[in-house]
């Protein structure tokens, strides 16, 4: 299991999602942020593809992490939901992170 990232409340959290070097042509990336799997998303939005068409690059904004609140004892999950519009294939990639006091 990967190490849990930490971002200060009111800081930004960078992320990159890809398909292991494969083209992302025909794929769409939506992200969600949840604290627990059954929760409704606290953040949900589409991420535009990078110019090289092999990854999606983005970040959670300072306002978004500020509004999440502290989570040192229970991490949040930033999940990329990659969907192929041609065949409905879906890949989900989660990143765990904590929000610490600023």
JSON list of C-alpha atoms in Angstrom, two decimals:
[
{"chain": "A", "resi": 1, "resn": "UNK", "atom": "CA", "xyz": [0.00, 0.00, 0.00]},
{"chain": "A", "resi": 2, "resn": "UNK", "atom": "CA", "xyz": [1.34, 3.43, -0.90]},
{"chain": "A", "resi": 3, "resn": "UNK", "atom": "CA", "xyz": [2.16, 6.05, 1.69]},
{"chain": "A", "resi": 4, "resn": "UNK", "atom": "CA", "xyz": [-0.66, 8.42, 2.60]},
{"chain": "A", "resi": 5, "resn": "UNK", "atom": "CA", "xyz": [0.01, 11.93, 1.30]},
{"chain": "A", "resi": 6, "resn": "UNK", "atom": "CA", "xyz": [-0.57, 14.93, 3.54]},
{"chain": "A", "resi": 7, "resn": "UNK", "atom": "CA", "xyz": [-1.68, 18.40, 2.51]},
{"chain": "A", "resi": 8, "resn": "UNK", "atom": "CA", "xyz": [-2.19, 21.36, 4.81]},
{"chain": "A", "resi": 9, "resn": "UNK", "atom": "CA", "xyz": [-5.75, 22.61, 5.07]},
{"chain": "A", "resi": 10, "resn": "UNK", "atom": "CA", "xyz": [-5.91, 25.45, 2.52]},
{"chain": "A", "resi": 11, "resn": "UNK", "atom": "CA", "xyz": [-3.00, 24.03, 0.50]},
{"chain": "A", "resi": 12, "resn": "UNK", "atom": "CA", "xyz": [-3.14, 22.43, -2.92]},
{"chain": "A", "resi": 13, "resn": "UNK", "atom": "CA", "xyz": [-2.65, 18.75, -3.73]},
{"chain": "A", "resi": 14, "resn": "UNK", "atom": "CA", "xyz": [-1.14, 17.88, -7.12]},
{"chain": "A", "resi": 15, "resn": "UNK", "atom": "CA", "xyz": [-2.01, 14.63, -8.88]},
{"chain": "A", "resi": 16, "resn": "UNK", "atom": "CA", "xyz": [-1.26, 12.80, -12.12]},
{"chain": "A", "resi": 17, "resn": "UNK", "atom": "CA", "xyz": [-3.26, 9.89, -13.48]},
{"chain": "A", "resi": 18, "resn": "UNK", "atom": "CA", "xyz": [-2.38, 7.78, -16.52]},
{"chain": "A", "resi": 19, "resn": "UNK", "atom": "CA", "xyz": [-2.89, 4.42, -18.15]},
{"chain": "A", "resi": 20, "resn": "UNK", "atom": "CA", "xyz": [0.65, 3.11, -17.68]},
{"chain": "A", "resi": 21, "resn": "UNK", "atom": "CA", "xyz": [2.06, 4.94, -20.70]},
{"chain": "A", "resi": 22, "resn": "UNK", "atom": "CA", "xyz": [-0.81, 3.91, -23.01]},
{"chain": "A", "resi": 23, "resn": "UNK", "atom": "CA", "xyz": [-2.71, 6.51, -25.00]},
{"chain": "A", "resi": 24, "resn": "UNK", "atom": "CA", "xyz": [-5.66, 8.14, -23.30]},
{"chain": "A", "resi": 25, "resn": "UNK", "atom": "CA", "xyz": [-7.40, 8.92, -26.58]},
{"chain": "A", "resi": 26, "resn": "UNK", "atom": "CA", "xyz": [-11.09, 8.09, -26.17]},
{"chain": "A", "resi": 27, "resn": "UNK", "atom": "CA", "xyz": [-10.82, 8.10, -22.36]},
{"chain": "A", "resi": 28, "resn": "UNK", "atom": "CA", "xyz": [-12.38, 10.56, -19.91]},
{"chain": "A", "resi": 29, "resn": "UNK", "atom": "CA", "xyz": [-11.07, 11.29, -16.39]},
{"chain": "A", "resi": 30, "resn": "UNK", "atom": "CA", "xyz": [-13.44, 12.30, -13.63]},
{"chain": "A", "resi": 31, "resn": "UNK", "atom": "CA", "xyz": [-12.28, 12.66, -10.04]},
{"chain": "A", "resi": 32, "resn": "UNK", "atom": "CA", "xyz": [-14.14, 12.29, -6.79]},
{"chain": "A", "resi": 33, "resn": "UNK", "atom": "CA", "xyz": [-13.06, 12.95, -3.22]},
{"chain": "A", "resi": 34, "resn": "UNK", "atom": "CA", "xyz": [-14.73, 11.00, -0.43]},
{"chain": "A", "resi": 35, "resn": "UNK", "atom": "CA", "xyz": [-13.88, 10.23, 3.15]},
{"chain": "A", "resi": 36, "resn": "UNK", "atom": "CA", "xyz": [-15.79, 6.93, 3.27]},
{"chain": "A", "resi": 37, "resn": "UNK", "atom": "CA", "xyz": [-16.73, 4.68, 0.32]},
{"chain": "A", "resi": 38, "resn": "UNK", "atom": "CA", "xyz": [-20.50, 5.06, 0.73]},
{"chain": "A", "resi": 39, "resn": "UNK", "atom": "CA", "xyz": [-20.39, 8.85, 1.17]},
{"chain": "A", "resi": 40, "resn": "UNK", "atom": "CA", "xyz": [-21.57, 11.17, -1.57]},
{"chain": "A", "resi": 41, "resn": "UNK", "atom": "CA", "xyz": [-18.60, 12.89, -3.24]},
{"chain": "A", "resi": 42, "resn": "UNK", "atom": "CA", "xyz": [-17.33, 15.99, -1.48]},
{"chain": "A", "resi": 43, "resn": "UNK", "atom": "CA", "xyz": [-15.61, 17.00, -4.72]},
{"chain": "A", "resi": 44, "resn": "UNK", "atom": "CA", "xyz": [-16.48, 15.76, -8.21]},
{"chain": "A", "resi": 45, "resn": "UNK", "atom": "CA", "xyz": [-15.21, 17.15, -11.50]},
{"chain": "A", "resi": 46, "resn": "UNK", "atom": "CA", "xyz": [-13.79, 16.29, -14.91]},
{"chain": "A", "resi": 47, "resn": "UNK", "atom": "CA", "xyz": [-10.05, 16.65, -15.54]},
{"chain": "A", "resi": 48, "resn": "UNK", "atom": "CA", "xyz": [-8.94, 17.70, -19.04]},
{"chain": "A", "resi": 49, "resn": "UNK", "atom": "CA", "xyz": [-6.30, 15.60, -20.77]},
{"chain": "A", "resi": 50, "resn": "UNK", "atom": "CA", "xyz": [-2.70, 16.83, -20.92]},
{"chain": "A", "resi": 51, "resn": "UNK", "atom": "CA", "xyz": [-1.37, 17.82, -24.34]},
{"chain": "A", "resi": 52, "resn": "UNK", "atom": "CA", "xyz": [0.72, 14.67, -24.75]},
{"chain": "A", "resi": 53, "resn": "UNK", "atom": "CA", "xyz": [-2.42, 12.47, -24.49]},
{"chain": "A", "resi": 54, "resn": "UNK", "atom": "CA", "xyz": [-0.81, 10.05, -22.03]},
{"chain": "A", "resi": 55, "resn": "UNK", "atom": "CA", "xyz": [-1.94, 11.50, -18.70]},
{"chain": "A", "resi": 56, "resn": "UNK", "atom": "CA", "xyz": [-4.23, 13.78, -16.78]},
{"chain": "A", "resi": 57, "resn": "UNK", "atom": "CA", "xyz": [-2.59, 16.42, -14.59]},
{"chain": "A", "resi": 58, "resn": "UNK", "atom": "CA", "xyz": [-4.45, 18.44, -11.99]},
{"chain": "A", "resi": 59, "resn": "UNK", "atom": "CA", "xyz": [-4.70, 19.52, -8.40]},
{"chain": "A", "resi": 60, "resn": "UNK", "atom": "CA", "xyz": [-7.13, 20.04, -5.59]},
{"chain": "A", "resi": 61, "resn": "UNK", "atom": "CA", "xyz": [-7.32, 23.77, -4.99]},
{"chain": "A", "resi": 62, "resn": "UNK", "atom": "CA", "xyz": [-6.62, 25.61, -1.75]},
{"chain": "A", "resi": 63, "resn": "UNK", "atom": "CA", "xyz": [-10.35, 26.30, -1.41]},
{"chain": "A", "resi": 64, "resn": "UNK", "atom": "CA", "xyz": [-11.21, 22.62, -1.90]},
{"chain": "A", "resi": 65, "resn": "UNK", "atom": "CA", "xyz": [-8.77, 21.37, 0.74]},
{"chain": "A", "resi": 66, "resn": "UNK", "atom": "CA", "xyz": [-9.83, 24.14, 3.13]},
{"chain": "A", "resi": 67, "resn": "UNK", "atom": "CA", "xyz": [-13.47, 23.09, 2.78]},
{"chain": "A", "resi": 68, "resn": "UNK", "atom": "CA", "xyz": [-12.62, 19.41, 3.36]},
{"chain": "A", "resi": 69, "resn": "UNK", "atom": "CA", "xyz": [-11.41, 20.00, 6.90]},
{"chain": "A", "resi": 70, "resn": "UNK", "atom": "CA", "xyz": [-8.78, 18.14, 8.90]},
{"chain": "A", "resi": 71, "resn": "UNK", "atom": "CA", "xyz": [-8.57, 14.36, 8.47]},
{"chain": "A", "resi": 72, "resn": "UNK", "atom": "CA", "xyz": [-5.46, 13.10, 10.24]},
{"chain": "A", "resi": 73, "resn": "UNK", "atom": "CA", "xyz": [-7.22, 10.07, 11.75]},
{"chain": "A", "resi": 74, "resn": "UNK", "atom": "CA", "xyz": [-9.39, 9.21, 8.74]},
{"chain": "A", "resi": 75, "resn": "UNK", "atom": "CA", "xyz": [-7.93, 9.86, 5.28]},
{"chain": "A", "resi": 76, "resn": "UNK", "atom": "CA", "xyz": [-9.77, 11.11, 2.25]},
{"chain": "A", "resi": 77, "resn": "UNK", "atom": "CA", "xyz": [-9.76, 9.22, -1.04]},
{"chain": "A", "resi": 78, "resn": "UNK", "atom": "CA", "xyz": [-9.11, 11.07, -4.27]},
{"chain": "A", "resi": 79, "resn": "UNK", "atom": "CA", "xyz": [-10.23, 8.64, -6.97]},
{"chain": "A", "resi": 80, "resn": "UNK", "atom": "CA", "xyz": [-9.71, 8.97, -10.70]},
{"chain": "A", "resi": 81, "resn": "UNK", "atom": "CA", "xyz": [-12.49, 7.28, -12.62]},
{"chain": "A", "resi": 82, "resn": "UNK", "atom": "CA", "xyz": [-11.17, 6.66, -16.12]},
{"chain": "A", "resi": 83, "resn": "UNK", "atom": "CA", "xyz": [-13.90, 5.77, -18.61]},
{"chain": "A", "resi": 84, "resn": "UNK", "atom": "CA", "xyz": [-13.54, 4.71, -22.24]},
{"chain": "A", "resi": 85, "resn": "UNK", "atom": "CA", "xyz": [-16.43, 6.24, -24.17]},
{"chain": "A", "resi": 86, "resn": "UNK", "atom": "CA", "xyz": [-16.13, 3.61, -26.94]},
{"chain": "A", "resi": 87, "resn": "UNK", "atom": "CA", "xyz": [-16.51, 0.41, -24.91]},
{"chain": "A", "resi": 88, "resn": "UNK", "atom": "CA", "xyz": [-17.61, 1.51, -21.40]},
{"chain": "A", "resi": 89, "resn": "UNK", "atom": "CA", "xyz": [-14.39, 0.13, -19.86]},
{"chain": "A", "resi": 90, "resn": "UNK", "atom": "CA", "xyz": [-13.70, 1.76, -16.49]},
{"chain": "A", "resi": 91, "resn": "UNK", "atom": "CA", "xyz": [-10.55, 1.99, -14.38]},
{"chain": "A", "resi": 92, "resn": "UNK", "atom": "CA", "xyz": [-10.51, 3.47, -10.87]},
{"chain": "A", "resi": 93, "resn": "UNK", "atom": "CA", "xyz": [-7.29, 4.69, -9.28]},
{"chain": "A", "resi": 94, "resn": "UNK", "atom": "CA", "xyz": [-7.42, 5.96, -5.67]},
{"chain": "A", "resi": 95, "resn": "UNK", "atom": "CA", "xyz": [-4.94, 8.17, -3.80]},
{"chain": "A", "resi": 96, "resn": "UNK", "atom": "CA", "xyz": [-5.26, 8.38, -0.03]},
{"chain": "A", "resi": 97, "resn": "UNK", "atom": "CA", "xyz": [-4.46, 11.68, 1.65]},
{"chain": "A", "resi": 98, "resn": "UNK", "atom": "CA", "xyz": [-4.83, 13.48, 4.96]},
{"chain": "A", "resi": 99, "resn": "UNK", "atom": "CA", "xyz": [-5.59, 17.14, 5.54]},
{"chain": "A", "resi": 100, "resn": "UNK", "atom": "CA", "xyz": [-3.50, 18.57, 8.39]},
{"chain": "A", "resi": 101, "resn": "UNK", "atom": "CA", "xyz": [-4.05, 21.84, 10.26]},
{"chain": "A", "resi": 102, "resn": "UNK", "atom": "CA", "xyz": [-2.43, 24.83, 8.60]}
]
